[in-house]
GROMACS .gro file of C-alpha atoms in nm:
model
  402
    1MET     CA    1   6.464  10.653  -0.714
    2ALA     CA    2   6.093  10.640  -0.607
    3GLU     CA    3   5.986  10.677  -0.960
    4ALA     CA    4   6.200  10.454  -1.048
    5GLU     CA    5   6.041  10.180  -0.784
    6GLU     CA    6   5.732  10.218  -0.900
    7ASP     CA    7   5.776  10.174  -1.231
    8CYS     CA    8   5.961   9.807  -1.174
    9HIS     CA    9   5.612   9.736  -0.986
   10SER     CA   10   5.403   9.879  -1.245
   11GLU     CA   11   5.580   9.596  -1.466
   12ALA     CA   12   5.627   9.325  -1.252
   13VAL     CA   13   5.236   9.373  -1.207
   14ARG     CA   14   5.208   9.408  -1.566
   15GLU     CA   15   5.415   9.049  -1.663
   16GLY     CA   16   5.171   8.869  -1.348
   17ASP     CA   17   4.844   9.001  -1.550
   18ASP     CA   18   5.019   8.873  -1.886
   19ASP     CA   19   5.086   8.492  -1.701
   20ASP     CA   20   4.690   8.497  -1.578
   21GLU     CA   21   4.612   8.561  -1.930
   22ASN     CA   22   4.815   8.267  -2.043
   23GLU     CA   23   4.707   8.026  -1.759
   24SER     CA   24   4.339   8.159  -1.815
   25PRO     CA   25   4.226   7.888  -2.053
   26ALA     CA   26   4.323   7.603  -1.861
   27GLU     CA   27   4.209   7.702  -1.498
   28THR     CA   28   3.867   7.757  -1.681
   29ASP     CA   29   3.827   7.413  -1.759
   30LEU     CA   30   4.005   7.249  -1.434
   31GLN     CA   31   3.737   7.486  -1.273
   32ALA     CA   32   3.381   7.391  -1.485
   33GLN     CA   33   3.475   7.050  -1.422
   34LEU     CA   34   3.537   7.087  -1.056
   35GLN     CA   35   3.177   7.293  -1.044
   36ARG     CA   36   3.042   6.973  -1.230
   37PHE     CA   37   3.179   6.762  -0.996
   38ARG     CA   38   3.048   6.958  -0.684
   39ALA     CA   39   2.713   7.003  -0.862
   40GLN     CA   40   2.691   6.612  -0.935
   41TRP     CA   41   2.755   6.524  -0.592
   42MET     CA   42   2.505   6.747  -0.440
   43PHE     CA   43   2.266   6.573  -0.643
   44GLU     CA   44   2.330   6.229  -0.579
   45LEU     CA   45   2.378   6.374  -0.166
   46ALA     CA   46   2.017   6.547  -0.254
   47PRO     CA   47   1.682   6.275  -0.135
   48GLY     CA   48   1.503   6.176  -0.428
   49GLY     CA   49   1.793   6.228  -0.670
   50GLY     CA   50   2.133   6.048  -0.747
   51SER     CA   51   2.216   5.840  -1.077
   52GLY     CA   52   2.144   5.483  -0.853
   53ASN     CA   53   1.771   5.638  -0.790
   54LEU     CA   54   1.739   5.717  -1.201
   55GLU     CA   55   1.859   5.311  -1.234
   56SER     CA   56   1.642   5.209  -1.008
   57ARG     CA   57   1.351   5.330  -1.191
   58PRO     CA   58   1.366   5.100  -1.510
   59CYS     CA   59   1.456   4.832  -1.261
   60ARG     CA   60   1.140   4.893  -1.064
   61ALA     CA   61   0.941   4.903  -1.400
   62ALA     CA   62   1.129   4.582  -1.468
   63ARG     CA   63   1.033   4.385  -1.172
   64GLY     CA   64   0.664   4.519  -1.156
   65SER     CA   65   0.632   4.375  -1.512
   66LEU     CA   66   0.770   4.029  -1.441
   67LEU     CA   67   0.548   4.020  -1.076
   68ARG     CA   68   0.204   4.152  -1.275
   69ALA     CA   69   0.312   3.875  -1.599
   70ALA     CA   70   0.373   3.601  -1.304
   71ASP     CA   71   0.045   3.665  -1.123
   72THR     CA   72  -0.112   3.642  -1.454
   73ARG     CA   73   0.017   3.319  -1.531
   74GLY     CA   74  -0.101   3.197  -1.211
   75LYS     CA   75  -0.445   3.286  -1.261
   76GLN     CA   76  -0.434   3.105  -1.616
   77GLU     CA   77  -0.340   2.865  -1.426
   78LEU     CA   78  -0.577   2.802  -1.192
   79ALA     CA   79  -0.833   2.894  -1.437
   80LYS     CA   80  -0.750   2.623  -1.667
   81GLU     CA   81  -0.727   2.339  -1.352
   82GLU     CA   82  -1.116   2.453  -1.244
   83LYS     CA   83  -1.179   2.399  -1.628
   84ALA     CA   84  -0.979   2.049  -1.615
   85ARG     CA   85  -1.175   1.968  -1.254
   86GLU     CA   86  -1.534   2.041  -1.423
   87LEU     CA   87  -1.420   1.832  -1.753
   88PHE     CA   88  -1.363   1.527  -1.543
   89LEU     CA   89  -1.645   1.514  -1.282
   90LYS     CA   90  -1.862   1.582  -1.581
   91ALA     CA   91  -1.645   1.306  -1.758
   92VAL     CA   92  -1.750   1.047  -1.420
   93GLU     CA   93  -2.124   1.150  -1.461
   94GLU     CA   94  -2.098   1.066  -1.834
   95GLU     CA   95  -1.930   0.716  -1.756
   96GLN     CA   96  -2.169   0.677  -1.471
   97ASN     CA   97  -2.480   0.728  -1.711
   98GLY     CA   98  -2.346   0.447  -1.941
   99ALA     CA   99  -2.300   0.747  -2.211
  100LEU     CA  100  -1.857   0.592  -2.189
  101TYR     CA  101  -1.811   0.757  -2.593
  102GLU     CA  102  -1.889   1.130  -2.398
  103ALA     CA  103  -1.696   1.036  -2.090
  104ILE     CA  104  -1.413   0.996  -2.329
  105LYS     CA  105  -1.413   1.318  -2.464
  106PHE     CA  106  -1.471   1.483  -2.176
  107TYR     CA  107  -1.205   1.275  -2.037
  108ARG     CA  108  -0.927   1.359  -2.341
  109ARG     CA  109  -1.034   1.744  -2.327
  110ALA     CA  110  -0.962   1.767  -1.881
  111MET     CA  111  -0.639   1.546  -1.920
  112GLN     CA  112  -0.560   1.780  -2.245
  113LEU     CA  113  -0.573   2.058  -2.019
  114VAL     CA  114  -0.408   1.960  -1.711
  115PRO     CA  115  -0.228   1.580  -1.753
  116ASP     CA  116  -0.255   1.471  -1.384
  117ILE     CA  117  -0.572   1.616  -1.254
  118GLU     CA  118  -0.701   1.294  -1.238
  119PHE     CA  119  -0.480   1.314  -0.886
  120LYS     CA  120  -0.558   1.620  -0.783
  121ILE     CA  121  -0.892   1.558  -0.716
  122THR     CA  122  -1.094   1.404  -0.408
  123TYR     CA  123  -1.467   1.312  -0.454
  124THR     CA  124  -1.723   1.118  -0.275
  125ARG     CA  125  -2.068   1.040  -0.380
  126SER     CA  126  -2.270   1.251  -0.229
  127PRO     CA  127  -2.574   1.140  -0.030
  128ASP     CA  128  -2.843   1.303  -0.152
  129GLY     CA  129  -2.686   1.415  -0.505
  130ASP     CA  130  -2.953   1.350  -0.828
  131GLY     CA  131  -2.815   1.603  -1.017
  132VAL     CA  132  -2.525   1.752  -1.261
  133GLY     CA  133  -2.351   1.927  -0.971
  134ASN     CA  134  -2.415   1.678  -0.712
  135SER     CA  135  -2.365   1.384  -0.744
  136TYR     CA  136  -2.005   1.447  -0.649
  137ILE     CA  137  -1.908   1.687  -0.407
  138GLU     CA  138  -1.518   1.729  -0.298
  139ASP     CA  139  -1.363   1.515  -0.003
  140THR     CA  140  -1.405   1.823   0.268
  141ASP     CA  141  -1.594   1.606   0.549
  142ASP     CA  142  -1.359   1.606   0.898
  143ASP     CA  143  -1.152   1.256   0.895
  144SER     CA  144  -1.249   1.205   1.251
  145LYS     CA  145  -1.631   1.167   1.147
  146MET     CA  146  -1.512   0.843   0.890
  147ALA     CA  147  -1.290   0.718   1.115
  148ASP     CA  148  -1.529   0.484   1.261
  149LEU     CA  149  -1.698   0.346   0.985
  150LEU     CA  150  -1.998   0.105   1.167
  151SER     CA  151  -2.119   0.363   1.374
  152TYR     CA  152  -2.146   0.622   1.088
  153PHE     CA  153  -2.351   0.363   0.879
  154GLN     CA  154  -2.519   0.279   1.178
  155GLN     CA  155  -2.643   0.584   1.246
  156GLN     CA  156  -2.711   0.641   0.854
  157LEU     CA  157  -2.959   0.366   0.858
  158THR     CA  158  -3.118   0.478   1.162
  159PHE     CA  159  -3.213   0.807   0.952
  160GLN     CA  160  -3.444   0.625   0.690
  161GLU     CA  161  -3.747   0.463   0.753
  162SER     CA  162  -3.917   0.360   1.036
  163VAL     CA  163  -3.856   0.008   0.937
  164LEU     CA  164  -3.529  -0.080   0.961
  165LYS     CA  165  -3.370  -0.201   0.618
  166LEU     CA  166  -2.967  -0.294   0.562
  167CYS     CA  167  -3.024  -0.245   0.172
  168GLN     CA  168  -3.220  -0.136  -0.090
  169PRO     CA  169  -3.240  -0.239  -0.463
  170GLU     CA  170  -3.100  -0.002  -0.673
  171LEU     CA  171  -3.301  -0.095  -0.960
  172GLU     CA  172  -3.696  -0.230  -0.959
  173SER     CA  173  -3.751  -0.612  -0.974
  174SER     CA  174  -4.020  -0.835  -0.987
  175GLN     CA  175  -3.773  -1.084  -0.761
  176THR     CA  176  -3.760  -1.044  -0.406
  177HIS     CA  177  -3.461  -0.861  -0.305
  178ILE     CA  178  -3.231  -0.997  -0.025
  179SER     CA  179  -3.300  -0.675   0.174
  180ALA     CA  180  -3.680  -0.850   0.207
  181LEU     CA  181  -3.486  -1.092   0.470
  182PRO     CA  182  -3.494  -1.037   0.826
  183MET     CA  183  -3.179  -0.972   1.017
  184GLU     CA  184  -3.166  -1.353   1.146
  185VAL     CA  185  -3.151  -1.511   0.841
  186LEU     CA  186  -2.886  -1.214   0.689
  187MET     CA  187  -2.676  -1.329   0.965
  188TYR     CA  188  -2.709  -1.652   0.883
  189VAL     CA  189  -2.604  -1.637   0.573
  190PHE     CA  190  -2.288  -1.476   0.673
  191ARG     CA  191  -2.204  -1.713   0.915
  192TRP     CA  192  -2.231  -1.971   0.603
  193VAL     CA  193  -1.984  -1.782   0.398
  194VAL     CA  194  -1.723  -1.807   0.650
  195SER     CA  195  -1.825  -2.197   0.669
  196SER     CA  196  -1.567  -2.377   0.872
  197ASP     CA  197  -1.286  -2.271   0.712
  198LEU     CA  198  -1.247  -1.941   0.841
  199ASP     CA  199  -1.325  -1.758   0.523
  200LEU     CA  200  -1.279  -1.378   0.682
  201ARG     CA  201  -1.150  -1.294   0.358
  202SER     CA  202  -1.466  -1.330   0.222
  203LEU     CA  203  -1.647  -1.174   0.461
  204GLU     CA  204  -1.428  -0.820   0.399
  205GLN     CA  205  -1.519  -0.872  -0.003
  206LEU     CA  206  -1.905  -0.923   0.130
  207SER     CA  207  -1.878  -0.629   0.364
  208GLN     CA  208  -1.802  -0.394   0.040
  209VAL     CA  209  -2.140  -0.465  -0.111
  210CYS     CA  210  -2.318  -0.181   0.081
  211ARG     CA  211  -2.357   0.000   0.422
  212GLY     CA  212  -2.560  -0.295   0.545
  213PHE     CA  213  -2.331  -0.562   0.444
  214TYR     CA  214  -2.060  -0.399   0.638
  215ILE     CA  215  -2.252  -0.380   0.967
  216CYS     CA  216  -2.355  -0.745   0.941
  217ALA     CA  217  -1.998  -0.851   0.845
  218ARG     CA  218  -1.879  -0.648   1.166
  219ASP     CA  219  -2.093  -0.816   1.409
  220PRO     CA  220  -1.975  -0.954   1.675
  221GLU     CA  221  -2.074  -1.284   1.652
  222ILE     CA  222  -1.916  -1.413   1.377
  223TRP     CA  223  -1.563  -1.268   1.518
  224ARG     CA  224  -1.630  -1.458   1.842
  225LEU     CA  225  -1.645  -1.826   1.685
  226ALA     CA  226  -1.365  -1.713   1.484
  227CYS     CA  227  -1.176  -1.676   1.784
  228LEU     CA  228  -1.321  -1.992   1.954
  229LYS     CA  229  -1.233  -2.200   1.639
  230VAL     CA  230  -0.850  -2.077   1.645
  231TRP     CA  231  -0.763  -2.015   2.002
  232GLY     CA  232  -1.025  -2.235   2.149
  233ARG     CA  233  -1.126  -2.164   2.520
  234SER     CA  234  -0.763  -1.987   2.624
  235CYS     CA  235  -0.946  -1.676   2.450
  236ILE     CA  236  -1.272  -1.675   2.658
  237LYS     CA  237  -1.131  -1.268   2.755
  238LEU     CA  238  -1.164  -0.955   2.549
  239VAL     CA  239  -0.836  -0.852   2.722
  240PRO     CA  240  -0.591  -0.632   2.609
  241TYR     CA  241  -0.838  -0.648   2.283
  242THR     CA  242  -1.171  -0.387   2.260
  243SER     CA  243  -1.344  -0.630   2.014
  244TRP     CA  244  -1.294  -0.995   1.851
  245ARG     CA  245  -1.278  -0.886   1.532
  246GLU     CA  246  -0.986  -0.681   1.680
  247MET     CA  247  -0.849  -0.971   1.862
  248PHE     CA  248  -0.876  -1.167   1.513
  249LEU     CA  249  -0.648  -0.930   1.340
  250GLU     CA  250  -0.401  -0.839   1.603
  251ARG     CA  251  -0.302  -1.159   1.771
  252PRO     CA  252  -0.072  -1.390   1.654
  253ARG     CA  253  -0.212  -1.679   1.458
  254VAL     CA  254  -0.120  -1.890   1.150
  255ARG     CA  255  -0.298  -1.770   0.810
  256PHE     CA  256  -0.540  -2.039   0.663
  257ASP     CA  257  -0.545  -1.809   0.367
  258GLY     CA  258  -0.251  -1.938   0.237
  259VAL     CA  259   0.022  -2.186   0.190
  260TYR     CA  260   0.347  -2.120   0.407
  261ILE     CA  261   0.645  -2.199   0.128
  262SER     CA  262   1.006  -2.245   0.223
  263LYS     CA  263   1.258  -2.293  -0.107
  264THR     CA  264   1.625  -2.455  -0.053
  265THR     CA  265   1.889  -2.423  -0.266
  266TYR     CA  266   2.216  -2.590  -0.190
  267ILE     CA  267   2.511  -2.715  -0.473
  268ARG     CA  268   2.594  -3.120  -0.499
  269GLN     CA  269   2.907  -3.236  -0.613
  270GLY     CA  270   2.874  -3.527  -0.931
  271GLU     CA  271   3.070  -3.763  -1.068
  272GLN     CA  272   3.397  -3.760  -1.256
  273SER     CA  273   3.395  -3.812  -1.634
  274LEU     CA  274   3.495  -4.083  -1.755
  275ASP     CA  275   3.858  -3.928  -1.871
  276GLY     CA  276   3.881  -3.781  -1.545
  277PHE     CA  277   3.935  -3.441  -1.787
  278TYR     CA  278   3.626  -3.305  -1.540
  279ARG     CA  279   3.376  -3.314  -1.224
  280ALA     CA  280   3.017  -3.193  -1.246
  281TRP     CA  281   2.834  -2.977  -0.979
  282HIS     CA  282   2.436  -2.987  -0.988
  283GLN     CA  283   2.242  -2.674  -0.824
  284VAL     CA  284   1.940  -2.882  -0.649
  285GLU     CA  285   1.674  -2.670  -0.556
  286TYR     CA  286   1.356  -2.793  -0.382
  287TYR     CA  287   1.030  -2.607  -0.209
  288ARG     CA  288   0.883  -2.723   0.132
  289TYR     CA  289   0.492  -2.629   0.149
  290VAL     CA  290   0.294  -2.617   0.454
  291ARG     CA  291  -0.075  -2.588   0.495
  292PHE     CA  292  -0.295  -2.489   0.808
  293PHE     CA  293  -0.622  -2.563   0.852
  294PRO     CA  294  -0.853  -2.389   1.124
  295ASP     CA  295  -0.955  -2.768   1.317
  296GLY     CA  296  -0.585  -2.795   1.392
  297HIS     CA  297  -0.510  -3.010   1.060
  298VAL     CA  298  -0.198  -2.923   0.874
  299MET     CA  299  -0.063  -3.078   0.558
  300MET     CA  300   0.306  -3.080   0.417
  301LEU     CA  301   0.483  -3.159   0.138
  302THR     CA  302   0.835  -3.169  -0.038
  303THR     CA  303   0.878  -3.147  -0.400
  304PRO     CA  304   1.109  -2.975  -0.655
  305GLU     CA  305   0.745  -2.843  -0.819
  306GLU     CA  306   0.678  -2.488  -0.864
  307PRO     CA  307   0.425  -2.318  -0.695
  308GLN     CA  308   0.217  -2.269  -0.924
  309SER     CA  309   0.156  -2.623  -0.961
  310ILE     CA  310   0.115  -2.735  -0.649
  311VAL     CA  311  -0.081  -2.425  -0.457
  312PRO     CA  312  -0.361  -2.562  -0.580
  313ARG     CA  313  -0.387  -2.902  -0.541
  314LEU     CA  314  -0.336  -2.775  -0.149
  315ARG     CA  315  -0.713  -2.610  -0.095
  316THR     CA  316  -0.841  -2.910   0.076
  317ARG     CA  317  -0.739  -3.183   0.275
  318ASN     CA  318  -0.871  -3.388  -0.010
  319THR     CA  319  -0.579  -3.420  -0.216
  320ARG     CA  320  -0.422  -3.708  -0.427
  321THR     CA  321  -0.076  -3.572  -0.438
  322ASP     CA  322   0.169  -3.819  -0.345
  323ALA     CA  323   0.444  -3.799  -0.102
  324ILE     CA  324   0.238  -3.566   0.090
  325LEU     CA  325   0.214  -3.585   0.524
  326LEU     CA  326  -0.068  -3.517   0.746
  327GLY     CA  327  -0.088  -3.434   1.117
  328HIS     CA  328  -0.218  -3.177   1.330
  329TYR     CA  329  -0.056  -2.882   1.514
  330ARG     CA  330  -0.069  -2.666   1.830
  331LEU     CA  331  -0.004  -2.302   1.878
  332SER     CA  332   0.214  -2.212   2.232
  333GLN     CA  333   0.295  -1.883   2.345
  334ASP     CA  334   0.611  -1.857   2.555
  335THR     CA  335   0.671  -1.575   2.821
  336ASP     CA  336   0.890  -1.387   2.595
  337ASN     CA  337   0.536  -1.322   2.396
  338GLN     CA  338   0.709  -1.526   2.131
  339THR     CA  339   0.437  -1.740   1.948
  340LYS     CA  340   0.529  -2.156   1.868
  341VAL     CA  341   0.393  -2.398   1.643
  342PHE     CA  342   0.485  -2.726   1.689
  343ALA     CA  343   0.322  -3.001   1.497
  344VAL     CA  344   0.360  -3.398   1.465
  345ILE     CA  345   0.341  -3.486   1.076
  346THR     CA  346   0.350  -3.895   0.921
  347LYS     CA  347   0.318  -3.958   0.588
  348LYS     CA  348  -0.039  -4.067   0.453
  349LYS     CA  349  -0.117  -4.419   0.460
  350GLU     CA  350  -0.168  -4.596   0.091
  351GLU     CA  351  -0.397  -4.878   0.067
  352LYS     CA  352  -0.204  -5.186  -0.087
  353ALA     CA  353  -0.388  -5.441  -0.329
  354LEU     CA  354  -0.408  -5.724  -0.275
  355ASP     CA  355  -0.161  -5.978  -0.476
  356HIS     CA  356  -0.372  -6.284  -0.596
  357LYS     CA  357  -0.100  -6.393  -0.828
  358TYR     CA  358   0.127  -6.552  -0.556
  359ARG     CA  359  -0.149  -6.601  -0.258
  360TYR     CA  360   0.005  -6.948  -0.204
  361PHE     CA  361   0.336  -6.908  -0.175
  362ARG     CA  362   0.507  -6.818   0.188
  363ARG     CA  363   0.682  -6.472   0.163
  364ALA     CA  364   0.937  -6.369   0.468
  365PRO     CA  365   0.713  -6.098   0.663
  366VAL     CA  366   0.890  -5.732   0.591
  367GLN     CA  367   0.868  -5.518   0.904
  368GLU     CA  368   0.655  -5.209   0.915
  369ALA     CA  369   0.762  -4.909   1.067
  370ASP     CA  370   0.576  -4.550   1.073
  371GLN     CA  371   0.767  -4.257   1.042
  372ASN     CA  372   0.645  -3.921   1.283
  373PHE     CA  373   0.769  -3.597   1.215
  374HIS     CA  374   0.839  -3.326   1.469
  375VAL     CA  375   0.841  -3.002   1.380
  376GLY     CA  376   0.873  -2.695   1.565
  377LEU     CA  377   0.814  -2.286   1.404
  378GLN     CA  378   0.827  -1.983   1.556
  379LEU     CA  379   0.563  -1.708   1.403
  380CYS     CA  380   0.641  -1.351   1.291
  381SER     CA  381   0.501  -1.145   1.040
  382SER     CA  382   0.735  -0.958   0.735
  383GLY     CA  383   0.650  -0.675   0.532
  384HIS     CA  384   0.300  -0.539   0.561
  385GLN     CA  385   0.125  -0.872   0.599
  386SER     CA  386   0.123  -1.042   0.975
  387PHE     CA  387   0.205  -1.432   1.062
  388ASN     CA  388   0.342  -1.451   0.676
  389LYS     CA  389   0.652  -1.643   0.802
  390LEU     CA  390   0.737  -1.926   1.005
  391ILE     CA  391   1.112  -2.013   1.083
  392TRP     CA  392   1.238  -2.384   1.181
  393ILE     CA  393   1.324  -2.480   1.502
  394HIS     CA  394   1.324  -2.769   1.534
  395HIS     CA  395   1.326  -3.093   1.322
  396SER     CA  396   1.291  -3.419   1.428
  397CYS     CA  397   1.222  -3.818   1.329
  398HIS     CA  398   1.020  -4.075   1.544
  399ILE     CA  399   1.052  -4.446   1.430
  400THR     CA  400   0.820  -4.668   1.567
  401TYR     CA  401   0.839  -5.053   1.417
  402LYS     CA  402   0.537  -5.256   1.473
   0.00000   0.00000   0.00000
């Protein structure tokens, strides 16, 4: 009985071994895959390894090459801009020396490298530069030094010679240069430029000639006389202004360097046609010109003519334009700090020639009348300019019969 059980057990073991031998290829493949998965998983978890790091190496290499290429391009652009800067400054120097043909060549080469090189250079004239590299220097000075040009130019003049000269002749000449004139004579010349018309625009243009003329144009006496001419005794004190020039530029006043122009447009109904089929409408346009003078006189003209033909005729009071109104004006500043202009104008009187043809006949006398126009305007500013606009407040006509 025991022998029979052992035989059965041995047969069962033998059958199990047969089953293991039959399943060994599939299990072996599964075990191999599992081992490979574990090895790959452990390799990825290990520091410095893994497929992610293997994949990032070529990415880092590409990124590094791009950075190096960008750095190289940046250096090339800087070198190109520096070369264009040198060529442009060389062209400026050639143009100053009169060699225009050479200057054009250098300008062309500089703009071929950098098209907008002209706007990337800020340069000023060097005070002691005679050579090639010293004729122009980049503007690296502190802005605070150039805030007050008057004191800066005065310091530059005092450091030159023992004898103070406002300007120096640029070229040698046998004739007497204007710098040989005394300071008092030059100041008379500058006051003559301003004249009674207060042509301060010409004075500002004259100040751009040289540093000495700039100092003369900022003389306080010139601007004090101009302020007295405009406001009279009401401008004895400078407060709240720091200089007479600042008062003249910032205090409200009428402009003497131009003409105030008002354009009016309206629609007028015309006459009906003969057949009654339509009625015309007309667009009417006319201009009103107002010209002020420093001595208190004013001119006004109403006409449909364009400003191109009228403005040149109103430069002086001795105009021969018909229908012009002459008068005087005054400035008034209210408590609300609004400056107003009040003018009284009348038609220009014309001398009538005597008619000798009917001198023996008695005619009915014609009653004469004088018409005076009273105009009120408010002074204000618009845009970038100051005191260039007048607003109508009131307008009335006073008739006086003789």
